[in-house]
Amino acid sequence: MVFYFSLGILILFFGASRFKTGRFFNKHKRSSLVAFYLSLVAIFILLFYQSYSQYQIWSQNEPSKYLLPPYQSIHYFVLYMFTRFFAPYLISLAAAFLFLFSAKKLNKKYGECFFEPEEPYFGALALFLTGWPGALFYFISLILIYLFLHLLSSVVSRWSLVKERRISLYYLWLSVAIFVIIIQRWLELLPLWRLLKF
């Protein structure tokens, strides 16, 4: 459920970032900040709902009801829900905030030359919504795609005698996250994914 909701949020953001001919979030500076935090709240509400639904399923099932009160302490269920649902998003949230504050600080230090004002929020949102270990695969994919585009740009500029330009990550932040979430079912088959997953 969270998987599809995350994908929907990313597609919505990607569509809004391409709104008409201009950049929607760049024109409405606070909208990227508000949308980022609303997405965080929405995901955690969904995780609590998922936990509640799991409790209801366990309580109505003969073997699993013995893992709940009054037969057992609630601690087992809480620990299970934390590791199963919340931990992947808490880890990716920590990565998202680390990226957000680092990107904003570096951008400010170097005179806003790296990112548009809304880009750090795009990157942070993508890191958060891909969950853990999806965030790691997202970050690696983003770097590899960016390096490939730089290599392609330098080859094209050398052959066409056109001056090489800086490549923006503006449309990559969200599109790479959408790609990683779509292929997540195949990524889950990798031994590395299983090693990093709770």
PDB file of C-alpha atoms in Angstrom:
ATOM      1  CA  MET A   1       0.000   0.000   0.000  1.00  0.00           C
ATOM      2  CA  VAL A   2       2.770   2.478   0.976  1.00  0.00           C
ATOM      3  CA  PHE A   3       4.663   1.379  -2.144  1.00  0.00           C
ATOM      4  CA  TYR A   4       1.871   2.590  -4.470  1.00  0.00           C
ATOM      5  CA  PHE A   5       1.206   5.718  -2.417  1.00  0.00           C
ATOM      6  CA  SER A   6       4.907   6.687  -2.603  1.00  0.00           C
ATOM      7  CA  LEU A   7       4.895   6.107  -6.343  1.00  0.00           C
ATOM      8  CA  GLY A   8       1.771   8.280  -6.697  1.00  0.00           C
ATOM      9  CA  ILE A   9       3.349  11.145  -4.720  1.00  0.00           C
ATOM     10  CA  LEU A  10       6.489  11.029  -6.858  1.00  0.00           C
ATOM     11  CA  ILE A  11       4.512  10.997 -10.112  1.00  0.00           C
ATOM     12  CA  LEU A  12       2.419  13.936  -8.862  1.00  0.00           C
ATOM     13  CA  PHE A  13       5.548  15.909  -7.938  1.00  0.00           C
ATOM     14  CA  PHE A  14       7.211  15.064 -11.243  1.00  0.00           C
ATOM     15  CA  GLY A  15       4.140  16.248 -13.140  1.00  0.00           C
ATOM     16  CA  ALA A  16       3.991  19.457 -11.097  1.00  0.00           C
ATOM     17  CA  SER A  17       7.704  20.111 -11.705  1.00  0.00           C
ATOM     18  CA  ARG A  18       6.982  20.072 -15.445  1.00  0.00           C
ATOM     19  CA  PHE A  19       3.821  22.197 -15.082  1.00  0.00           C
ATOM     20  CA  LYS A  20       3.137  24.191 -18.268  1.00  0.00           C
ATOM     21  CA  THR A  21       6.315  25.805 -19.605  1.00  0.00           C
ATOM     22  CA  GLY A  22       7.794  26.958 -16.324  1.00  0.00           C
ATOM     23  CA  ARG A  23       8.775  25.251 -13.140  1.00  0.00           C
ATOM     24  CA  PHE A  24       5.801  25.172 -10.783  1.00  0.00           C
ATOM     25  CA  PHE A  25       7.817  24.786  -7.579  1.00  0.00           C
ATOM     26  CA  ASN A  26      10.312  27.455  -8.587  1.00  0.00           C
ATOM     27  CA  LYS A  27       7.479  29.944  -9.129  1.00  0.00           C
ATOM     28  CA  HIS A  28       5.858  29.012  -5.813  1.00  0.00           C
ATOM     29  CA  LYS A  29       8.918  28.829  -3.541  1.00  0.00           C
ATOM     30  CA  ARG A  30       7.209  27.612  -0.357  1.00  0.00           C
ATOM     31  CA  SER A  31       5.166  24.953  -2.153  1.00  0.00           C
ATOM     32  CA  SER A  32       8.108  22.505  -2.340  1.00  0.00           C
ATOM     33  CA  LEU A  33       8.700  22.850   1.410  1.00  0.00           C
ATOM     34  CA  VAL A  34       5.011  22.401   2.288  1.00  0.00           C
ATOM     35  CA  ALA A  35       4.547  19.513  -0.149  1.00  0.00           C
ATOM     36  CA  PHE A  36       7.636  17.758   1.243  1.00  0.00           C
ATOM     37  CA  TYR A  37       6.397  17.901   4.843  1.00  0.00           C
ATOM     38  CA  LEU A  38       2.828  16.976   3.888  1.00  0.00           C
ATOM     39  CA  SER A  39       4.203  13.892   2.125  1.00  0.00           C
ATOM     40  CA  LEU A  40       6.101  12.895   5.272  1.00  0.00           C
ATOM     41  CA  VAL A  41       2.953  13.226   7.381  1.00  0.00           C
ATOM     42  CA  ALA A  42       0.864  11.301   4.836  1.00  0.00           C
ATOM     43  CA  ILE A  43       3.324   8.377   4.732  1.00  0.00           C
ATOM     44  CA  PHE A  44       3.480   8.090   8.526  1.00  0.00           C
ATOM     45  CA  ILE A  45      -0.317   8.224   8.807  1.00  0.00           C
ATOM     46  CA  LEU A  46      -0.442   5.411   6.252  1.00  0.00           C
ATOM     47  CA  LEU A  47       2.139   3.411   8.247  1.00  0.00           C
ATOM     48  CA  PHE A  48       0.046   3.776  11.421  1.00  0.00           C
ATOM     49  CA  TYR A  49      -3.028   2.668   9.490  1.00  0.00           C
ATOM     50  CA  GLN A  50      -1.119  -0.329   8.150  1.00  0.00           C
ATOM     51  CA  SER A  51      -0.075  -1.225  11.711  1.00  0.00           C
ATOM     52  CA  TYR A  52      -3.676  -0.958  12.912  1.00  0.00           C
ATOM     53  CA  SER A  53      -4.857  -3.186  10.034  1.00  0.00           C
ATOM     54  CA  GLN A  54      -2.170  -5.730  10.893  1.00  0.00           C
ATOM     55  CA  TYR A  55      -3.319  -5.745  14.524  1.00  0.00           C
ATOM     56  CA  GLN A  56      -6.897  -6.411  13.393  1.00  0.00           C
ATOM     57  CA  ILE A  57      -5.787  -9.276  11.154  1.00  0.00           C
ATOM     58  CA  TRP A  58      -3.715 -10.854  13.916  1.00  0.00           C
ATOM     59  CA  SER A  59      -6.482 -10.500  16.490  1.00  0.00           C
ATOM     60  CA  GLN A  60      -8.951 -12.387  14.265  1.00  0.00           C
ATOM     61  CA  ASN A  61      -6.570 -15.179  13.299  1.00  0.00           C
ATOM     62  CA  GLU A  62      -6.359 -18.211  15.595  1.00  0.00           C
ATOM     63  CA  PRO A  63      -2.579 -18.749  15.839  1.00  0.00           C
ATOM     64  CA  SER A  64      -1.516 -15.083  15.651  1.00  0.00           C
ATOM     65  CA  LYS A  65      -3.948 -13.804  18.288  1.00  0.00           C
ATOM     66  CA  TYR A  66      -1.745 -15.491  20.905  1.00  0.00           C
ATOM     67  CA  LEU A  67       1.001 -13.008  20.040  1.00  0.00           C
ATOM     68  CA  LEU A  68      -1.221 -10.127  21.216  1.00  0.00           C
ATOM     69  CA  PRO A  69      -2.569  -9.071  24.625  1.00  0.00           C
ATOM     70  CA  PRO A  70      -3.907 -10.565  26.837  1.00  0.00           C
ATOM     71  CA  TYR A  71      -1.824 -13.628  25.876  1.00  0.00           C
ATOM     72  CA  GLN A  72       1.421 -11.717  25.285  1.00  0.00           C
ATOM     73  CA  SER A  73       2.827  -8.296  26.021  1.00  0.00           C
ATOM     74  CA  ILE A  74       2.177  -5.645  23.361  1.00  0.00           C
ATOM     75  CA  HIS A  75       5.962  -5.243  23.023  1.00  0.00           C
ATOM     76  CA  TYR A  76       6.276  -8.064  20.497  1.00  0.00           C
ATOM     77  CA  PHE A  77       3.680  -6.518  18.199  1.00  0.00           C
ATOM     78  CA  VAL A  78       5.195  -3.016  18.534  1.00  0.00           C
ATOM     79  CA  LEU A  79       8.690  -4.313  17.767  1.00  0.00           C
ATOM     80  CA  TYR A  80       7.364  -6.293  14.796  1.00  0.00           C
ATOM     81  CA  MET A  81       5.531  -3.238  13.380  1.00  0.00           C
ATOM     82  CA  PHE A  82       8.537  -0.998  13.989  1.00  0.00           C
ATOM     83  CA  THR A  83      10.969  -3.256  12.119  1.00  0.00           C
ATOM     84  CA  ARG A  84       8.488  -4.272   9.415  1.00  0.00           C
ATOM     85  CA  PHE A  85       6.868  -0.914   8.573  1.00  0.00           C
ATOM     86  CA  PHE A  86       8.505   2.059  10.305  1.00  0.00           C
ATOM     87  CA  ALA A  87      12.262   1.347  10.380  1.00  0.00           C
ATOM     88  CA  PRO A  88      12.794   1.472   6.574  1.00  0.00           C
ATOM     89  CA  TYR A  89      11.129   4.892   6.395  1.00  0.00           C
ATOM     90  CA  LEU A  90      12.834   6.234   9.528  1.00  0.00           C
ATOM     91  CA  ILE A  91      16.243   5.345   8.081  1.00  0.00           C
ATOM     92  CA  SER A  92      15.386   6.889   4.717  1.00  0.00           C
ATOM     93  CA  LEU A  93      13.975   9.944   6.554  1.00  0.00           C
ATOM     94  CA  ALA A  94      17.310  10.396   8.349  1.00  0.00           C
ATOM     95  CA  ALA A  95      19.100  10.139   4.974  1.00  0.00           C
ATOM     96  CA  ALA A  96      16.616  12.617   3.469  1.00  0.00           C
ATOM     97  CA  PHE A  97      17.167  15.224   6.191  1.00  0.00           C
ATOM     98  CA  LEU A  98      20.940  14.756   6.034  1.00  0.00           C
ATOM     99  CA  PHE A  99      20.821  15.334   2.281  1.00  0.00           C
ATOM    100  CA  LEU A 100      18.376  18.255   2.578  1.00  0.00           C
ATOM    101  CA  PHE A 101      20.426  20.234   5.091  1.00  0.00           C
ATOM    102  CA  SER A 102      23.765  19.437   3.389  1.00  0.00           C
ATOM    103  CA  ALA A 103      22.464  20.398  -0.066  1.00  0.00           C
ATOM    104  CA  LYS A 104      20.908  23.644   1.168  1.00  0.00           C
ATOM    105  CA  LYS A 105      24.040  24.605   3.086  1.00  0.00           C
ATOM    106  CA  LEU A 106      26.395  23.857   0.177  1.00  0.00           C
ATOM    107  CA  ASN A 107      24.118  25.627  -2.279  1.00  0.00           C
ATOM    108  CA  LYS A 108      23.976  28.720  -0.094  1.00  0.00           C
ATOM    109  CA  LYS A 109      27.727  28.687   0.513  1.00  0.00           C
ATOM    110  CA  TYR A 110      28.476  28.637  -3.222  1.00  0.00           C
ATOM    111  CA  GLY A 111      25.915  31.252  -4.266  1.00  0.00           C
ATOM    112  CA  GLU A 112      23.036  28.975  -5.335  1.00  0.00           C
ATOM    113  CA  CYS A 113      25.079  27.584  -8.242  1.00  0.00           C
ATOM    114  CA  PHE A 114      24.344  23.870  -7.694  1.00  0.00           C
ATOM    115  CA  PHE A 115      20.572  23.604  -7.303  1.00  0.00           C
ATOM    116  CA  GLU A 116      17.343  25.451  -7.941  1.00  0.00           C
ATOM    117  CA  PRO A 117      15.675  26.362  -4.594  1.00  0.00           C
ATOM    118  CA  GLU A 118      13.257  23.410  -4.777  1.00  0.00           C
ATOM    119  CA  GLU A 119      15.773  20.744  -5.843  1.00  0.00           C
ATOM    120  CA  PRO A 120      17.005  19.799  -2.329  1.00  0.00           C
ATOM    121  CA  TYR A 121      13.368  19.050  -1.420  1.00  0.00           C
ATOM    122  CA  PHE A 122      13.003  16.877  -4.524  1.00  0.00           C
ATOM    123  CA  GLY A 123      16.111  14.902  -3.586  1.00  0.00           C
ATOM    124  CA  ALA A 124      15.052  14.566   0.053  1.00  0.00           C
ATOM    125  CA  LEU A 125      11.547  13.478  -0.918  1.00  0.00           C
ATOM    126  CA  ALA A 126      12.928  10.900  -3.353  1.00  0.00           C
ATOM    127  CA  LEU A 127      15.294   9.500  -0.706  1.00  0.00           C
ATOM    128  CA  PHE A 128      12.484   9.279   1.832  1.00  0.00           C
ATOM    129  CA  LEU A 129       9.866   7.714  -0.432  1.00  0.00           C
ATOM    130  CA  THR A 130      12.179   5.019  -1.765  1.00  0.00           C
ATOM    131  CA  GLY A 131      12.517   3.721   1.805  1.00  0.00           C
ATOM    132  CA  TRP A 132      15.399   1.595   2.988  1.00  0.00           C
ATOM    133  CA  PRO A 133      17.306  -0.013   1.298  1.00  0.00           C
ATOM    134  CA  GLY A 134      15.675   1.586  -1.761  1.00  0.00           C
ATOM    135  CA  ALA A 135      17.276   4.933  -0.827  1.00  0.00           C
ATOM    136  CA  LEU A 136      20.734   3.426  -1.238  1.00  0.00           C
ATOM    137  CA  PHE A 137      19.859   1.985  -4.653  1.00  0.00           C
ATOM    138  CA  TYR A 138      18.279   5.331  -5.584  1.00  0.00           C
ATOM    139  CA  PHE A 139      21.412   7.268  -4.649  1.00  0.00           C
ATOM    140  CA  ILE A 140      23.693   4.868  -6.556  1.00  0.00           C
ATOM    141  CA  SER A 141      21.384   4.969  -9.619  1.00  0.00           C
ATOM    142  CA  LEU A 142      21.245   8.772  -9.535  1.00  0.00           C
ATOM    143  CA  ILE A 143      25.049   9.060  -9.459  1.00  0.00           C
ATOM    144  CA  LEU A 144      25.532   6.498 -12.246  1.00  0.00           C
ATOM    145  CA  ILE A 145      22.914   8.118 -14.509  1.00  0.00           C
ATOM    146  CA  TYR A 146      24.363  11.586 -13.853  1.00  0.00           C
ATOM    147  CA  LEU A 147      27.899  10.388 -14.648  1.00  0.00           C
ATOM    148  CA  PHE A 148      26.638   8.699 -17.831  1.00  0.00           C
ATOM    149  CA  LEU A 149      24.927  11.947 -18.926  1.00  0.00           C
ATOM    150  CA  HIS A 150      28.129  13.904 -18.241  1.00  0.00           C
ATOM    151  CA  LEU A 151      30.154  11.440 -20.273  1.00  0.00           C
ATOM    152  CA  LEU A 152      27.617  11.602 -23.109  1.00  0.00           C
ATOM    153  CA  SER A 153      27.605  15.402 -22.978  1.00  0.00           C
ATOM    154  CA  SER A 154      31.399  15.612 -23.169  1.00  0.00           C
ATOM    155  CA  VAL A 155      31.484  13.206 -26.140  1.00  0.00           C
ATOM    156  CA  VAL A 156      28.750  15.159 -27.974  1.00  0.00           C
ATOM    157  CA  SER A 157      30.405  18.516 -27.264  1.00  0.00           C
ATOM    158  CA  ARG A 158      33.754  17.206 -28.510  1.00  0.00           C
ATOM    159  CA  TRP A 159      32.240  15.893 -31.747  1.00  0.00           C
ATOM    160  CA  SER A 160      29.958  18.831 -32.478  1.00  0.00           C
ATOM    161  CA  LEU A 161      32.297  21.590 -31.256  1.00  0.00           C
ATOM    162  CA  VAL A 162      29.531  22.882 -29.008  1.00  0.00           C
ATOM    163  CA  LYS A 163      30.644  24.163 -25.621  1.00  0.00           C
ATOM    164  CA  GLU A 164      29.927  21.638 -22.843  1.00  0.00           C
ATOM    165  CA  ARG A 165      27.185  22.794 -20.442  1.00  0.00           C
ATOM    166  CA  ARG A 166      26.514  21.918 -16.832  1.00  0.00           C
ATOM    167  CA  ILE A 167      23.872  19.203 -16.607  1.00  0.00           C
ATOM    168  CA  SER A 168      21.090  19.872 -14.142  1.00  0.00           C
ATOM    169  CA  LEU A 169      19.643  17.183 -11.885  1.00  0.00           C
ATOM    170  CA  TYR A 170      16.294  18.974 -11.843  1.00  0.00           C
ATOM    171  CA  TYR A 171      14.321  16.304 -13.694  1.00  0.00           C
ATOM    172  CA  LEU A 172      16.445  13.379 -12.496  1.00  0.00           C
ATOM    173  CA  TRP A 173      15.655  13.618  -8.758  1.00  0.00           C
ATOM    174  CA  LEU A 174      12.094  12.396  -9.087  1.00  0.00           C
ATOM    175  CA  SER A 175      12.280  10.368 -12.298  1.00  0.00           C
ATOM    176  CA  VAL A 176      15.095   8.151 -10.955  1.00  0.00           C
ATOM    177  CA  ALA A 177      13.110   7.600  -7.730  1.00  0.00           C
ATOM    178  CA  ILE A 178      10.052   6.594  -9.786  1.00  0.00           C
ATOM    179  CA  PHE A 179      12.243   4.164 -11.728  1.00  0.00           C
ATOM    180  CA  VAL A 180      13.734   2.647  -8.531  1.00  0.00           C
ATOM    181  CA  ILE A 181      10.284   2.156  -6.978  1.00  0.00           C
ATOM    182  CA  ILE A 182       8.958   0.547 -10.180  1.00  0.00           C
ATOM    183  CA  ILE A 183      11.858  -1.945 -10.344  1.00  0.00           C
ATOM    184  CA  GLN A 184      11.848  -2.551  -6.585  1.00  0.00           C
ATOM    185  CA  ARG A 185      10.240  -5.999  -6.964  1.00  0.00           C
ATOM    186  CA  TRP A 186      13.296  -7.105  -8.979  1.00  0.00           C
ATOM    187  CA  LEU A 187      15.741  -5.332  -6.649  1.00  0.00           C
ATOM    188  CA  GLU A 188      14.287  -7.311  -3.740  1.00  0.00           C
ATOM    189  CA  LEU A 189      15.642 -10.495  -5.358  1.00  0.00           C
ATOM    190  CA  LEU A 190      19.228  -9.239  -5.063  1.00  0.00           C
ATOM    191  CA  PRO A 191      21.309 -10.646  -2.163  1.00  0.00           C
ATOM    192  CA  LEU A 192      22.440  -7.099  -1.270  1.00  0.00           C
ATOM    193  CA  TRP A 193      18.827  -5.985  -0.807  1.00  0.00           C
ATOM    194  CA  ARG A 194      18.110  -8.942   1.477  1.00  0.00           C
ATOM    195  CA  LEU A 195      21.287  -8.200   3.426  1.00  0.00           C
ATOM    196  CA  LEU A 196      20.310  -4.549   4.007  1.00  0.00           C
ATOM    197  CA  LYS A 197      16.612  -5.186   4.702  1.00  0.00           C
ATOM    198  CA  PHE A 198      15.353  -5.605   8.271  1.00  0.00           C
TER     199      PHE A 198
END
